[in-house]
């Protein structure tokens, strides 16, 4: 019974608590024919989650573009690790603070394994632009917000999820035009405009027809 409880709450502790602003949850799941098939495909799904440079393709394109960088903002072609940044190109005007982009830092990547279940979580937080000396948050949300991207397998079922927490528009950058832009983009996210993007991504992570 205790193991079942652990499975039901698998990865829950990896998601920061919600205490202000808005939250968002996008969840998809698939059930495989056998556990052996699920174990194999989950290894593919985990690689996809960490392959940030292919997120736009997994999501089907048409929304934001994601680029993995190191902690100095240099583009890299590899899987993500803690301390990396993600440079996000949102359709429409960017900010002066972010050099035309929105930036997040990957705070931590966690793996939890049980007898017949496992979860991989990656939590990102709005950050400063690592290519400049500015310490101002270069994102349309404040640095109190987080996005936790999570994939998990429980037996034959595989889940892909995005959990946004504490989402507040970043309107105190010191640059009036940036504040106006962040207000509109943050307002759009608050009323759900960002949900289709994350829903498309988590669905794409589980797409068995997409090349591994």
XYZ file of N, CA and C in Angstrom:
636
model
N 0.838 -1.201 0.000
C 0.000 0.000 0.000
C 0.877 1.256 0.000
N 1.952 1.232 0.804
C 2.847 2.382 0.875
C 3.498 2.649 -0.467
N 3.855 1.560 -1.194
C 4.478 1.723 -2.499
C 3.508 2.343 -3.498
N 2.213 1.967 -3.404
C 1.205 2.551 -4.273
C 1.078 4.050 -4.014
N 1.157 4.431 -2.737
C 1.076 5.840 -2.383
C 2.255 6.602 -2.965
N 3.443 5.994 -2.895
C 4.631 6.621 -3.461
C 4.469 6.820 -4.957
N 3.909 5.804 -5.640
C 3.699 5.909 -7.073
C 2.728 7.041 -7.406
N 1.643 7.134 -6.648
C 0.630 8.161 -6.911
C 1.192 9.564 -6.721
N 2.152 9.701 -5.803
C 2.757 11.008 -5.538
C 4.122 11.153 -6.205
N 4.408 10.286 -7.157
C 5.720 10.258 -7.792
C 6.078 11.623 -8.394
N 7.184 12.181 -7.936
C 7.660 13.446 -8.465
C 7.001 14.671 -7.877
N 6.021 14.498 -7.022
C 5.298 15.640 -6.458
C 6.232 16.568 -5.687
N 7.174 15.992 -4.962
C 8.104 16.794 -4.161
C 9.085 17.580 -5.029
N 9.173 17.236 -6.321
C 10.081 17.941 -7.223
C 9.498 19.267 -7.695
N 8.199 19.475 -7.499
C 7.511 20.678 -7.983
C 7.419 21.695 -6.840
N 7.943 22.905 -7.027
C 7.860 23.914 -5.963
C 6.420 24.206 -5.555
N 6.232 24.629 -4.315
C 4.906 24.964 -3.809
C 4.371 26.213 -4.490
N 3.055 26.266 -4.642
C 2.388 27.441 -5.198
C 2.014 28.381 -4.065
N 2.461 29.644 -4.133
C 2.137 30.568 -3.050
C 1.745 31.956 -3.523
N 1.954 32.272 -4.812
C 1.508 33.575 -5.300
C 1.335 33.526 -6.813
N 0.598 34.509 -7.335
C 0.388 34.542 -8.774
C -0.449 33.374 -9.248
N -0.211 32.954 -10.472
C -0.995 31.869 -11.058
C -0.147 30.613 -11.211
N -0.822 29.504 -11.481
C -0.141 28.236 -11.743
C -0.721 27.617 -12.996
N 0.038 26.674 -13.577
C -0.401 25.995 -14.783
C 0.077 24.555 -14.749
N -0.758 23.661 -15.242
C -0.400 22.248 -15.307
C -0.826 21.683 -16.656
N 0.135 21.167 -17.411
C -0.140 20.509 -18.681
C 0.317 19.060 -18.563
N -0.578 18.121 -18.798
C -0.277 16.697 -18.569
C -0.747 15.857 -19.749
N 0.095 14.940 -20.177
C -0.261 13.944 -21.193
C 0.218 12.582 -20.707
N -0.427 11.509 -21.155
C 0.034 10.168 -20.805
C -0.281 9.195 -21.928
N 0.497 8.123 -21.979
C 0.228 7.029 -22.908
C 0.426 5.716 -22.153
N -0.270 4.678 -22.589
C -0.115 3.357 -21.989
C 0.445 2.407 -23.036
N 1.528 1.735 -22.689
C 2.184 0.816 -23.601
C 1.662 -0.604 -23.400
N 1.933 -1.460 -24.362
C 1.419 -2.830 -24.335
C 2.028 -3.634 -23.193
N 3.319 -3.460 -22.958
C 4.002 -4.220 -21.910
C 4.903 -3.297 -21.109
N 5.282 -3.749 -19.931
C 6.178 -2.938 -19.114
C 7.554 -2.844 -19.744
N 7.971 -3.929 -20.409
C 9.279 -3.910 -21.070
C 9.316 -2.838 -22.160
N 8.233 -2.733 -22.922
C 8.163 -1.696 -23.951
C 8.147 -0.313 -23.317
N 7.442 -0.188 -22.189
C 7.369 1.097 -21.496
C 8.737 1.510 -20.971
N 9.489 0.561 -20.427
C 10.827 0.856 -19.903
C 11.720 1.359 -21.036
N 11.640 0.696 -22.198
C 12.473 1.116 -23.329
C 12.070 2.507 -23.813
N 10.761 2.714 -24.028
C 10.336 3.999 -24.574
C 10.563 5.132 -23.573
N 10.485 4.825 -22.286
C 10.735 5.859 -21.288
C 12.181 6.359 -21.372
N 13.104 5.477 -21.727
C 14.489 5.918 -21.891
C 14.591 6.933 -23.033
N 13.773 6.739 -24.061
C 13.729 7.697 -25.169
C 13.123 9.023 -24.700
N 12.038 8.929 -23.943
C 11.341 10.127 -23.465
C 12.254 10.960 -22.555
N 13.023 10.305 -21.699
C 13.950 11.028 -20.824
C 14.986 11.788 -21.645
N 15.503 11.157 -22.693
C 16.478 11.830 -23.549
C 15.847 13.034 -24.236
N 14.596 12.884 -24.656
C 13.903 13.992 -25.307
C 13.738 15.183 -24.362
N 13.391 14.901 -23.118
C 13.198 15.980 -22.155
C 14.466 16.807 -22.006
N 15.603 16.157 -21.973
C 16.870 16.849 -21.763
C 17.454 17.435 -23.048
N 16.822 17.127 -24.193
C 17.303 17.619 -25.487
C 16.563 18.913 -25.831
N 16.878 19.968 -25.091
C 16.146 21.237 -25.187
C 16.146 21.799 -26.599
N 17.229 21.610 -27.337
C 17.320 22.167 -28.683
C 16.300 21.573 -29.652
N 15.688 20.451 -29.275
C 14.681 19.839 -30.143
C 13.255 20.046 -29.623
N 13.099 20.794 -28.559
C 11.760 21.003 -27.997
C 10.801 21.588 -29.021
N 11.265 22.551 -29.800
C 10.383 23.190 -30.781
C 9.870 22.165 -31.780
N 10.743 21.244 -32.196
C 10.317 20.191 -33.130
C 9.337 19.237 -32.461
N 9.625 18.859 -31.220
C 8.710 17.958 -30.506
C 7.321 18.582 -30.380
N 7.297 19.899 -30.173
C 6.017 20.600 -29.985
C 5.306 20.883 -31.297
N 5.959 20.588 -32.409
C 5.325 20.789 -33.707
C 5.573 22.155 -34.311
N 6.456 22.969 -33.688
C 6.778 24.287 -34.216
C 5.629 25.264 -34.055
N 5.827 26.463 -34.588
C 4.769 27.456 -34.597
C 4.638 28.286 -33.337
N 5.453 27.986 -32.307
C 5.371 28.777 -31.088
C 6.766 29.295 -30.745
N 7.185 29.176 -29.509
C 8.501 29.670 -29.119
C 9.599 28.730 -29.608
N 10.798 29.284 -29.772
C 11.983 28.488 -30.087
C 12.871 28.436 -28.844
N 13.418 27.240 -28.584
C 14.215 27.018 -27.384
C 15.642 26.629 -27.771
N 16.614 27.244 -27.098
C 18.019 26.972 -27.370
C 18.748 26.752 -26.052
N 19.475 25.662 -25.945
C 20.254 25.379 -24.741
C 21.568 26.136 -24.799
N 21.923 26.782 -23.676
C 23.220 27.448 -23.576
C 23.914 27.007 -22.296
N 25.215 27.266 -22.241
C 25.927 27.014 -20.988
C 25.659 28.179 -20.029
N 26.351 28.189 -18.894
C 26.050 29.216 -17.890
C 26.513 30.608 -18.290
N 27.265 30.709 -19.404
C 27.693 32.008 -19.913
C 26.843 32.469 -21.096
N 25.856 31.655 -21.477
C 24.990 32.025 -22.586
C 25.461 31.570 -23.944
N 26.500 30.726 -23.989
C 26.987 30.196 -25.268
C 26.129 29.017 -25.707
N 25.694 29.003 -26.961
C 24.884 27.906 -27.473
C 25.672 26.601 -27.417
N 24.998 25.527 -26.988
C 25.654 24.215 -26.900
C 24.743 23.164 -27.521
N 25.377 22.133 -28.075
C 24.650 21.018 -28.690
C 24.878 19.769 -27.848
N 24.100 19.621 -26.805
C 24.198 18.475 -25.907
C 22.945 18.436 -25.049
N 22.868 17.432 -24.168
C 21.731 17.374 -23.258
C 21.929 18.365 -22.113
N 20.820 18.755 -21.502
C 20.844 19.769 -20.454
C 21.427 19.230 -19.154
N 22.082 20.128 -18.416
C 22.570 19.820 -17.071
C 22.234 21.005 -16.162
N 22.255 20.785 -14.863
C 21.999 21.860 -13.917
C 22.981 22.999 -14.096
N 22.493 24.237 -14.054
C 23.337 25.402 -14.248
C 23.316 25.942 -15.664
N 22.824 25.152 -16.615
C 22.654 25.636 -17.983
C 21.545 26.680 -18.032
N 21.487 27.399 -19.137
C 20.389 28.318 -19.400
C 19.605 27.854 -20.627
N 18.377 28.315 -20.715
C 17.578 28.122 -21.926
C 17.243 29.507 -22.455
N 17.619 29.754 -23.709
C 17.292 31.017 -24.383
C 15.999 30.792 -25.162
N 15.012 31.618 -24.890
C 13.683 31.424 -25.468
C 13.356 32.585 -26.393
N 12.992 32.248 -27.622
C 12.602 33.252 -28.608
C 11.088 33.180 -28.768
N 10.389 34.088 -28.094
C 8.933 34.126 -28.138
C 8.502 34.951 -29.339
N 7.487 34.521 -30.089
C 7.012 35.325 -31.221
C 6.672 36.752 -30.784
N 7.057 37.712 -31.603
C 6.819 39.108 -31.254
C 8.078 39.755 -30.709
N 7.971 40.997 -30.270
C 9.159 41.727 -29.797
C 9.734 41.122 -28.524
N 11.055 41.132 -28.434
C 11.734 40.685 -27.227
C 12.023 41.875 -26.327
N 12.920 41.678 -25.379
C 13.249 42.762 -24.442
C 14.689 43.205 -24.622
N 14.950 44.452 -24.230
C 16.322 44.948 -24.227
C 17.139 44.215 -23.165
N 16.512 43.949 -22.032
C 17.200 43.255 -20.940
C 17.735 41.900 -21.385
N 16.935 41.177 -22.163
C 17.318 39.830 -22.590
C 17.999 39.766 -23.930
N 18.329 40.926 -24.517
C 18.943 40.916 -25.835
C 18.002 40.377 -26.899
N 16.705 40.589 -26.693
C 15.705 40.103 -27.643
C 15.103 38.758 -27.272
N 15.589 38.176 -26.181
C 15.125 36.847 -25.767
C 14.644 36.861 -24.320
N 13.983 35.765 -23.938
C 13.683 35.495 -22.533
C 14.638 34.392 -22.082
N 15.081 34.474 -20.836
C 16.093 33.543 -20.329
C 15.616 32.850 -19.054
N 15.917 31.567 -18.951
C 15.724 30.833 -17.699
C 16.988 30.045 -17.408
N 17.194 29.761 -16.138
C 18.299 28.897 -15.747
C 17.741 27.573 -15.244
N 18.424 26.492 -15.555
C 18.014 25.167 -15.086
C 18.574 24.992 -13.677
N 17.685 25.057 -12.707
C 18.128 25.013 -11.312
C 18.556 23.613 -10.894
N 17.775 22.630 -11.271
C 18.121 21.272 -10.864
C 17.431 20.248 -11.748
N 18.072 19.100 -11.833
C 17.514 17.943 -12.536
C 17.544 16.786 -11.549
N 16.384 16.170 -11.341
C 16.272 15.107 -10.340
C 15.738 13.830 -10.971
N 16.268 12.706 -10.514
C 15.786 11.391 -10.937
C 15.404 10.591 -9.695
N 14.204 10.047 -9.689
C 13.736 9.206 -8.587
C 13.300 7.867 -9.168
N 13.781 6.774 -8.592
C 13.474 5.438 -9.100
C 12.882 4.584 -7.994
N 11.736 3.946 -8.274
C 11.127 2.972 -7.370
C 11.179 1.606 -8.040
N 10.526 0.616 -7.460
C 10.589 -0.742 -8.003
C 10.125 -0.810 -9.450
N 8.939 -0.287 -9.736
C 8.424 -0.344 -11.105
C 7.927 1.024 -11.547
N 8.605 2.070 -11.069
C 8.236 3.437 -11.420
C 9.471 4.326 -11.328
N 9.495 5.380 -12.132
C 10.604 6.332 -12.081
C 10.144 7.672 -12.631
N 10.842 8.730 -12.209
C 10.500 10.080 -12.650
C 11.772 10.890 -12.850
N 11.782 11.687 -13.913
C 12.866 12.625 -14.192
C 12.248 14.022 -14.237
N 12.769 14.940 -13.425
C 12.230 16.297 -13.339
C 13.321 17.318 -13.604
N 12.956 18.372 -14.313
C 13.880 19.480 -14.572
C 13.159 20.786 -14.249
N 13.681 21.539 -13.292
C 13.059 22.789 -12.865
C 13.873 23.971 -13.377
N 13.170 24.901 -14.042
C 13.802 26.094 -14.597
C 13.174 27.338 -13.974
N 13.983 28.394 -13.849
C 13.521 29.629 -13.228
C 13.991 30.823 -14.072
N 13.138 31.859 -14.256
C 13.567 33.063 -14.966
C 14.863 33.612 -14.379
N 15.745 34.055 -15.265
C 17.083 34.471 -14.811
C 17.511 35.755 -15.517
N 18.668 36.238 -15.116
C 19.299 37.344 -15.820
C 19.840 36.848 -17.160
N 20.121 37.769 -18.048
C 20.744 37.442 -19.330
C 22.216 37.110 -19.064
N 22.624 35.850 -19.262
C 23.998 35.467 -18.902
C 25.062 36.054 -19.822
N 24.649 36.677 -20.936
C 25.635 37.274 -21.851
C 25.965 38.716 -21.479
N 25.343 39.232 -20.427
C 25.612 40.597 -19.974
C 25.938 40.580 -18.480
N 26.327 41.749 -17.971
C 26.625 41.859 -16.538
C 25.405 42.251 -15.723
N 24.278 42.510 -16.407
C 23.062 42.919 -15.708
C 22.534 41.790 -14.838
N 22.014 42.157 -13.666
C 21.416 41.167 -12.774
C 19.886 41.187 -12.850
N 19.327 42.019 -13.736
C 17.875 42.095 -13.885
C 17.345 40.822 -14.539
N 16.193 40.370 -14.090
C 15.576 39.167 -14.654
C 15.149 39.428 -16.093
N 15.648 38.626 -17.006
C 15.378 38.789 -18.436
C 14.318 37.777 -18.878
N 13.106 37.990 -18.398
C 11.997 37.074 -18.703
C 10.707 37.823 -18.418
N 9.627 37.410 -19.082
C 8.364 38.121 -18.873
C 7.734 37.812 -17.516
N 8.248 36.777 -16.820
C 7.814 36.480 -15.457
C 8.937 36.820 -14.486
N 8.597 37.043 -13.225
C 9.614 37.315 -12.219
C 10.380 36.040 -11.881
N 11.479 36.217 -11.148
C 12.275 35.044 -10.789
C 11.686 34.256 -9.628
N 10.478 34.607 -9.214
C 9.770 33.767 -8.246
C 9.037 32.616 -8.948
N 8.873 32.755 -10.242
C 8.183 31.717 -11.023
C 9.113 30.537 -11.305
N 8.534 29.367 -11.487
C 9.289 28.192 -11.911
C 8.475 27.406 -12.928
N 9.184 26.670 -13.774
C 8.565 25.674 -14.640
C 9.264 24.350 -14.369
N 8.495 23.349 -13.993
C 9.064 22.027 -13.763
C 8.571 21.099 -14.864
N 9.520 20.619 -15.663
C 9.219 19.688 -16.743
C 9.502 18.287 -16.213
N 8.528 17.409 -16.382
C 8.603 16.116 -15.698
C 8.113 14.996 -16.606
N 8.875 13.911 -16.644
C 8.411 12.692 -17.312
C 8.497 11.566 -16.298
N 7.503 10.698 -16.298
C 7.517 9.597 -15.340
C 6.853 8.363 -15.919
N 7.293 7.234 -15.403
C 6.728 5.940 -15.806
C 6.229 5.219 -14.573
N 4.990 4.782 -14.619
C 4.426 3.941 -13.565
C 3.914 2.686 -14.250
N 4.674 1.600 -14.110
C 4.310 0.370 -14.809
C 4.357 0.556 -16.312
N 3.198 0.384 -16.976
C 3.131 0.506 -18.431
C 2.710 1.900 -18.898
N 2.468 2.801 -17.954
C 1.968 4.139 -18.290
C 3.096 5.172 -18.171
N 3.227 6.007 -19.195
C 4.242 7.057 -19.207
C 3.536 8.411 -19.254
N 3.995 9.326 -18.414
C 3.427 10.671 -18.326
C 4.488 11.695 -18.736
N 4.028 12.789 -19.347
C 4.867 13.962 -19.578
C 4.078 15.170 -19.076
N 4.737 16.029 -18.288
C 4.021 17.103 -17.607
C 4.852 18.379 -17.555
N 4.143 19.507 -17.500
C 4.774 20.795 -17.216
C 3.963 21.459 -16.115
N 4.653 21.882 -15.060
C 3.986 22.506 -13.917
C 4.565 23.900 -13.696
N 3.790 24.924 -14.017
C 4.195 26.304 -13.784
C 3.708 26.764 -12.420
N 4.557 27.421 -11.668
C 4.209 27.859 -10.323
C 4.623 29.323 -10.101
N 3.801 30.017 -9.327
C 4.113 31.373 -8.853
C 4.407 32.348 -10.002
N 3.523 32.333 -10.980
C 3.725 33.115 -12.195
C 3.185 34.544 -12.037
N 4.096 35.508 -12.039
C 3.758 36.925 -11.963
C 4.513 37.669 -13.059
N 3.845 38.595 -13.779
C 4.537 39.375 -14.811
C 5.696 40.179 -14.225
N 6.786 40.231 -14.948
C 7.986 40.947 -14.524
C 7.894 42.394 -15.026
N 7.419 43.275 -14.169
C 7.159 44.661 -14.589
C 8.019 45.671 -13.836
N 9.165 45.233 -13.352
C 10.031 46.127 -12.584
C 11.474 45.991 -13.063
N 11.679 46.115 -14.390
C 13.006 45.889 -14.957
C 13.857 47.143 -15.011
N 13.244 48.328 -14.850
C 13.991 49.562 -15.005
C 13.982 50.075 -16.435
N 13.402 49.287 -17.355
C 13.282 49.687 -18.759
C 11.794 49.717 -19.098
N 11.203 50.902 -19.255
C 9.754 51.006 -19.447
C 9.198 50.136 -20.574
N 9.870 50.103 -21.715
C 9.359 49.299 -22.830
C 9.353 47.812 -22.486
N 10.377 47.362 -21.764
C 10.410 45.967 -21.319
C 9.253 45.682 -20.376
N 8.978 46.622 -19.482
C 7.883 46.438 -18.524
C 6.540 46.318 -19.233
N 6.341 47.149 -20.260
C 5.094 47.088 -21.028
C 4.982 45.748 -21.752
N 6.062 45.357 -22.397
C 6.049 44.075 -23.121
C 5.781 42.920 -22.170
N 6.461 42.913 -21.016
C 6.295 41.817 -20.057
C 4.884 41.787 -19.483
N 4.287 42.957 -19.326
C 2.904 43.011 -18.843
C 1.974 42.281 -19.804
N 2.118 42.575 -21.100
C 1.228 41.962 -22.085
C 1.496 40.467 -22.247
N 2.781 40.084 -22.303
C 3.105 38.657 -22.454
C 2.716 37.895 -21.189
N 2.999 38.479 -20.014
C 2.630 37.836 -18.760
C 1.128 37.714 -18.605
N 0.397 38.743 -19.026
C -1.064 38.690 -18.977
C -1.578 37.582 -19.887
N -0.963 37.464 -21.064
C -1.362 36.396 -21.978
C -1.127 35.018 -21.392
N 0.025 34.860 -20.715
C 0.314 33.575 -20.080
C -0.687 33.293 -18.971
N -1.052 34.349 -18.233
C -1.958 34.191 -17.093
C -3.339 33.703 -17.541
N -3.795 34.160 -18.710
C -5.115 33.739 -19.183
C -5.035 32.497 -20.070
N -3.854 31.885 -20.124
C -3.765 30.574 -20.742
C -3.144 30.503 -22.113
N -2.583 31.616 -22.622
C -2.002 31.566 -23.954
C -0.772 30.662 -24.026
N -0.076 30.471 -22.902
C 1.104 29.610 -22.935
C 0.743 28.133 -22.773
N -0.490 27.858 -22.327
C -0.889 26.465 -22.111
C -0.786 25.624 -23.381
N -1.273 26.098 -24.550
C -1.163 25.264 -25.761
C 0.268 24.889 -26.103
N 1.224 25.801 -25.827
C 2.621 25.496 -26.101
C 3.104 24.333 -25.247
N 2.848 24.415 -23.926
C 3.316 23.343 -23.047
C 2.547 22.047 -23.300
N 1.280 22.157 -23.639
C 0.505 20.963 -23.965
C 1.067 20.289 -25.214
N 1.443 21.097 -26.205
C 2.034 20.546 -27.425
C 3.378 19.888 -27.133
N 4.160 20.499 -26.235
C 5.469 19.929 -25.907
C 5.330 18.593 -25.199
N 4.504 18.532 -24.152
C 4.406 17.276 -23.404
C 3.798 16.178 -24.267
N 2.890 16.553 -25.157
C 2.330 15.570 -26.083
C 3.398 15.081 -27.059
N 4.236 16.012 -27.533
C 5.298 15.645 -28.456
C 6.355 14.757 -27.833
N 6.634 14.954 -26.541
C 7.613 14.102 -25.861
C 7.177 12.643 -25.859
N 5.868 12.408 -25.931
C 5.324 11.045 -25.885
C 4.942 10.514 -27.257
N 5.294 11.232 -28.309
C 4.919 10.832 -29.667
C 5.787 9.671 -30.134
N 5.173 8.492 -30.221
C 5.932 7.296 -30.620
C 6.310 7.302 -32.094
N 5.645 8.125 -32.881
C 5.923 8.179 -34.307
C 7.085 9.119 -34.637
N 7.492 9.924 -33.633
C 8.591 10.838 -33.876
C 9.900 10.086 -33.750
N 10.888 10.354 -34.635
C 12.163 9.639 -34.542
C 12.811 9.819 -33.165
N 13.361 8.744 -32.635
C 13.995 8.797 -31.315
C 15.170 9.764 -31.310
